[in-house]
Structure formats: C-alpha cells, structure tokens
Coordinates of C-alpha atoms in Angstrom, one line a residue:
X1 CA -65.7 -70.2 -90.3
X2 CA -69.0 -68.2 -89.7
X3 CA -71.5 -69.8 -91.2
X4 CA -72.9 -66.3 -91.5
X5 CA -70.5 -65.5 -94.8
X6 CA -72.2 -68.3 -96.6
X7 CA -75.5 -66.9 -95.5
X8 CA -75.0 -64.2 -96.5
X9 CA -73.2 -64.2 -100.2
X10 CA -76.4 -66.9 -100.7
X11 CA -78.6 -64.8 -100.6
X12 CA -76.9 -62.2 -103.4
X13 CA -76.9 -64.8 -105.4
X14 CA -80.8 -65.4 -104.7
X15 CA -81.4 -62.6 -106.7
X16 CA -78.7 -63.2 -109.1
X17 CA -81.0 -66.6 -109.5
X18 CA -84.5 -64.1 -109.4
X19 CA -83.1 -61.6 -111.9
X20 CA -82.7 -64.8 -113.9
X21 CA -85.6 -66.0 -113.8
X22 CA -86.9 -62.9 -114.9
X23 CA -84.7 -62.7 -118.2
X24 CA -86.0 -66.1 -119.0
X25 CA -89.6 -64.2 -119.5
X26 CA -87.8 -61.2 -121.0
X27 CA -87.9 -59.1 -117.6
X28 CA -85.5 -57.2 -116.8
X29 CA -85.4 -56.5 -112.9
X30 CA -84.3 -53.4 -111.4
X31 CA -82.2 -53.0 -107.8
X32 CA -83.9 -50.5 -106.1
X33 CA -83.5 -49.8 -101.7
X34 CA -85.5 -52.3 -99.6
X35 CA -89.6 -51.0 -99.3
X36 CA -89.5 -49.0 -95.5
X37 CA -90.9 -51.6 -93.4
X38 CA -88.9 -53.9 -94.8
X39 CA -86.1 -52.1 -94.5
X40 CA -85.9 -51.2 -91.2
X41 CA -86.8 -54.8 -90.1
X42 CA -83.8 -56.0 -91.8
X43 CA -81.5 -52.8 -90.5
X44 CA -82.7 -54.1 -86.8
X45 CA -81.7 -57.6 -87.5
X46 CA -78.8 -56.4 -87.3
X47 CA -78.7 -54.4 -84.4
X48 CA -80.6 -56.6 -82.2
X49 CA -78.4 -59.6 -80.1
X50 CA -78.5 -62.8 -81.8
X51 CA -80.7 -63.9 -79.2
X52 CA -83.4 -61.9 -80.2
X53 CA -82.2 -61.1 -84.1
X54 CA -83.0 -64.9 -85.0
X55 CA -86.3 -64.8 -84.2
X56 CA -87.8 -62.4 -86.8
X57 CA -84.7 -63.7 -88.7
X58 CA -86.4 -67.7 -88.4
X59 CA -90.1 -65.8 -89.4
X60 CA -88.7 -64.4 -92.1
X61 CA -87.2 -67.1 -93.6
X62 CA -90.4 -69.3 -93.5
X63 CA -92.3 -66.2 -95.2
X64 CA -89.4 -66.8 -97.4
X65 CA -90.0 -70.3 -97.7
X66 CA -93.7 -70.6 -98.9
X67 CA -93.1 -67.1 -100.9
X68 CA -90.6 -69.5 -102.8
X69 CA -92.5 -71.6 -103.2
X70 CA -95.6 -69.8 -104.5
X71 CA -94.1 -68.4 -107.1
X72 CA -92.6 -71.6 -108.0
X73 CA -96.4 -72.8 -107.9
X74 CA -97.5 -69.9 -110.0
X75 CA -94.6 -70.1 -112.8
X76 CA -96.5 -73.3 -113.3
X77 CA -99.3 -72.5 -113.8
X78 CA -98.7 -70.1 -116.6
X79 CA -95.6 -71.4 -118.3
X80 CA -97.8 -74.6 -118.4
X81 CA -97.6 -74.4 -122.0
X82 CA -93.9 -73.6 -122.6
X83 CA -92.3 -76.4 -120.8
X84 CA -88.6 -74.8 -122.1
X85 CA -89.1 -71.8 -120.3
X86 CA -90.6 -73.8 -117.5
X87 CA -87.6 -76.3 -116.2
X88 CA -85.3 -73.0 -116.9
X89 CA -87.8 -71.1 -114.1
X90 CA -88.2 -74.2 -112.1
X91 CA -84.5 -74.9 -111.8
X92 CA -84.0 -71.4 -111.2
X93 CA -86.3 -71.6 -107.8
X94 CA -85.3 -75.2 -106.6
X95 CA -81.7 -73.6 -106.2
X96 CA -83.3 -70.5 -104.5
X97 CA -85.6 -72.6 -102.1
X98 CA -82.8 -75.4 -101.9
X99 CA -80.1 -72.7 -99.3
X100 CA -83.8 -71.0 -97.7
X101 CA -84.3 -74.0 -96.4
X102 CA -81.2 -74.2 -95.7
X103 CA -81.8 -70.9 -93.7
X104 CA -84.0 -72.2 -92.3
X105 CA -82.7 -75.3 -90.4
X106 CA -79.9 -73.4 -89.4
X107 CA -82.1 -70.4 -87.7
X108 CA -83.5 -73.4 -86.8
X109 CA -80.7 -75.0 -84.8
X110 CA -80.1 -71.7 -82.8
X111 CA -83.1 -71.6 -81.1
X112 CA -84.7 -73.6 -78.0
X113 CA -87.9 -74.5 -77.0
X114 CA -89.4 -70.5 -75.7
X115 CA -87.4 -69.0 -78.7
X116 CA -89.0 -70.7 -81.4
X117 CA -92.9 -69.9 -79.7
X118 CA -90.7 -66.3 -79.4
X119 CA -90.5 -66.8 -83.5
X120 CA -93.9 -68.8 -83.7
X121 CA -95.7 -66.2 -82.8
X122 CA -94.2 -63.3 -84.3
X123 CA -94.3 -65.1 -87.8
X124 CA -97.9 -63.5 -89.0
X125 CA -96.3 -59.5 -87.6
X126 CA -92.4 -60.4 -89.6
X127 CA -94.3 -62.1 -92.7
X128 CA -96.7 -58.9 -92.9
X129 CA -94.2 -56.7 -92.5
X130 CA -92.4 -57.8 -95.7
X131 CA -95.4 -59.0 -97.8
X132 CA -96.6 -55.4 -96.8
X133 CA -94.6 -53.4 -99.2
X134 CA -95.4 -56.0 -102.0
X135 CA -98.3 -55.1 -103.4
X136 CA -96.7 -57.4 -106.2
X137 CA -97.5 -60.4 -104.2
X138 CA -100.7 -59.2 -102.9
X139 CA -101.2 -59.6 -107.1
X140 CA -100.9 -62.7 -107.7
X141 CA -101.7 -64.5 -104.8
X142 CA -104.4 -62.6 -102.7
X143 CA -104.9 -63.8 -98.9
X144 CA -103.4 -67.4 -99.9
X145 CA -100.0 -66.1 -98.8
X146 CA -101.0 -64.6 -95.6
X147 CA -102.7 -68.5 -94.4
X148 CA -99.5 -70.6 -96.3
X149 CA -97.4 -68.4 -93.8
X150 CA -98.9 -68.2 -91.3
X151 CA -100.3 -72.1 -91.3
X152 CA -96.2 -72.7 -91.6
X153 CA -93.9 -74.8 -89.1
X154 CA -90.2 -75.9 -90.7
X155 CA -91.2 -79.5 -91.7
X156 CA -94.3 -78.2 -93.9
X157 CA -92.6 -75.3 -95.3
X158 CA -89.5 -77.6 -96.5
X159 CA -91.0 -80.6 -96.5
X160 CA -91.8 -80.7 -100.5
X161 CA -87.6 -79.9 -101.3
X162 CA -84.3 -81.7 -101.1
X163 CA -81.7 -80.2 -98.6
X164 CA -79.8 -79.8 -101.9
X165 CA -79.4 -79.0 -105.5
X166 CA -79.2 -82.0 -107.5
X167 CA -80.5 -81.1 -111.7
X168 CA -82.6 -83.6 -113.5
X169 CA -79.7 -84.6 -115.6
X170 CA -77.5 -85.2 -113.0
X171 CA -79.8 -87.9 -111.5
X172 CA -79.3 -91.0 -115.0

C-alpha cells in the first residue's frame, strides 16, 4: 500500500537495467559503496522527516532525469553506426526514464508551493553533491550536465518522455 515500496524496488531495477545497457557494450558493472558525499546525502534523506527529505529527493530525481536523458542522448551520438546496440540501449534507458519521470511527479505531488520553491533553490547543491563524486559525468558532459539540471523544472525535465513504457513492437 506504500508507493515508496515500489519506488525502492524500481531503484533496484534501474541498477539492473543500467547493468544490462553496459553489457550491450561489453562492459561489466562493478558494485561499490556510494561515494562519500552521495552516501551522506542518501543517509540524511532516510533520517530526516519526509517534509524535509522530499525536497532533497525531488531535487535528486530532477537531476537523475537530466543525467539519464543525457546518457541516452550520448548513446545516440556514440552508437549511431551500431543500430542494434543503440536500439537495445535506448529501450533500456527509456525504461529507467519512465520510472524516473514517475518519481518526479510523485514527489512533486508531496510538495506544496513553498517546499517546491525550496527544492528548486537546493537543486544545484543536491546535484553537485552527486556529480562531485562521479567524475565520469564531467568527462562525458563537462559543465553541460549541471547547466541542464539547474535549468530543469518538472515539466521541461520530463516533457519528452511518456509516462509509461511502450516498446516499439507494441505500438504497431
């Protein structure tokens, strides 16, 4: 009955789906503890009252949508000449993005106007907290990732994505 149960399960599957996307490329994912700053942010979210933690979660989900969208777009650039691999990577990222979009909308529904403004204000700080510990983002995107996150609002961050995953073969 608690939607957070399903969100936690989805987060587990996001990791698995991302692992599958890397396998398409012949790369193996290693599971490591979260980087220090991201780990502290994650732990604080579980210990704070929901009225406070939801603002941090909202900012993190917006950052997640932007990061996954840019990773998917980078795949289009890098694998343009490998249509089968690109198709599989795109399907996997679309699955993650559908869930992330749902998370953004769910958490937004928990925030009133004042906490939504606070979440918008802390968005750059929360995003930097996650990006800081993952130098690969900087190598792939440079300043563009942070610019994209900071410029995002819920509607622009999720505008290009359906709110459900429908594979191409099912659209016919």
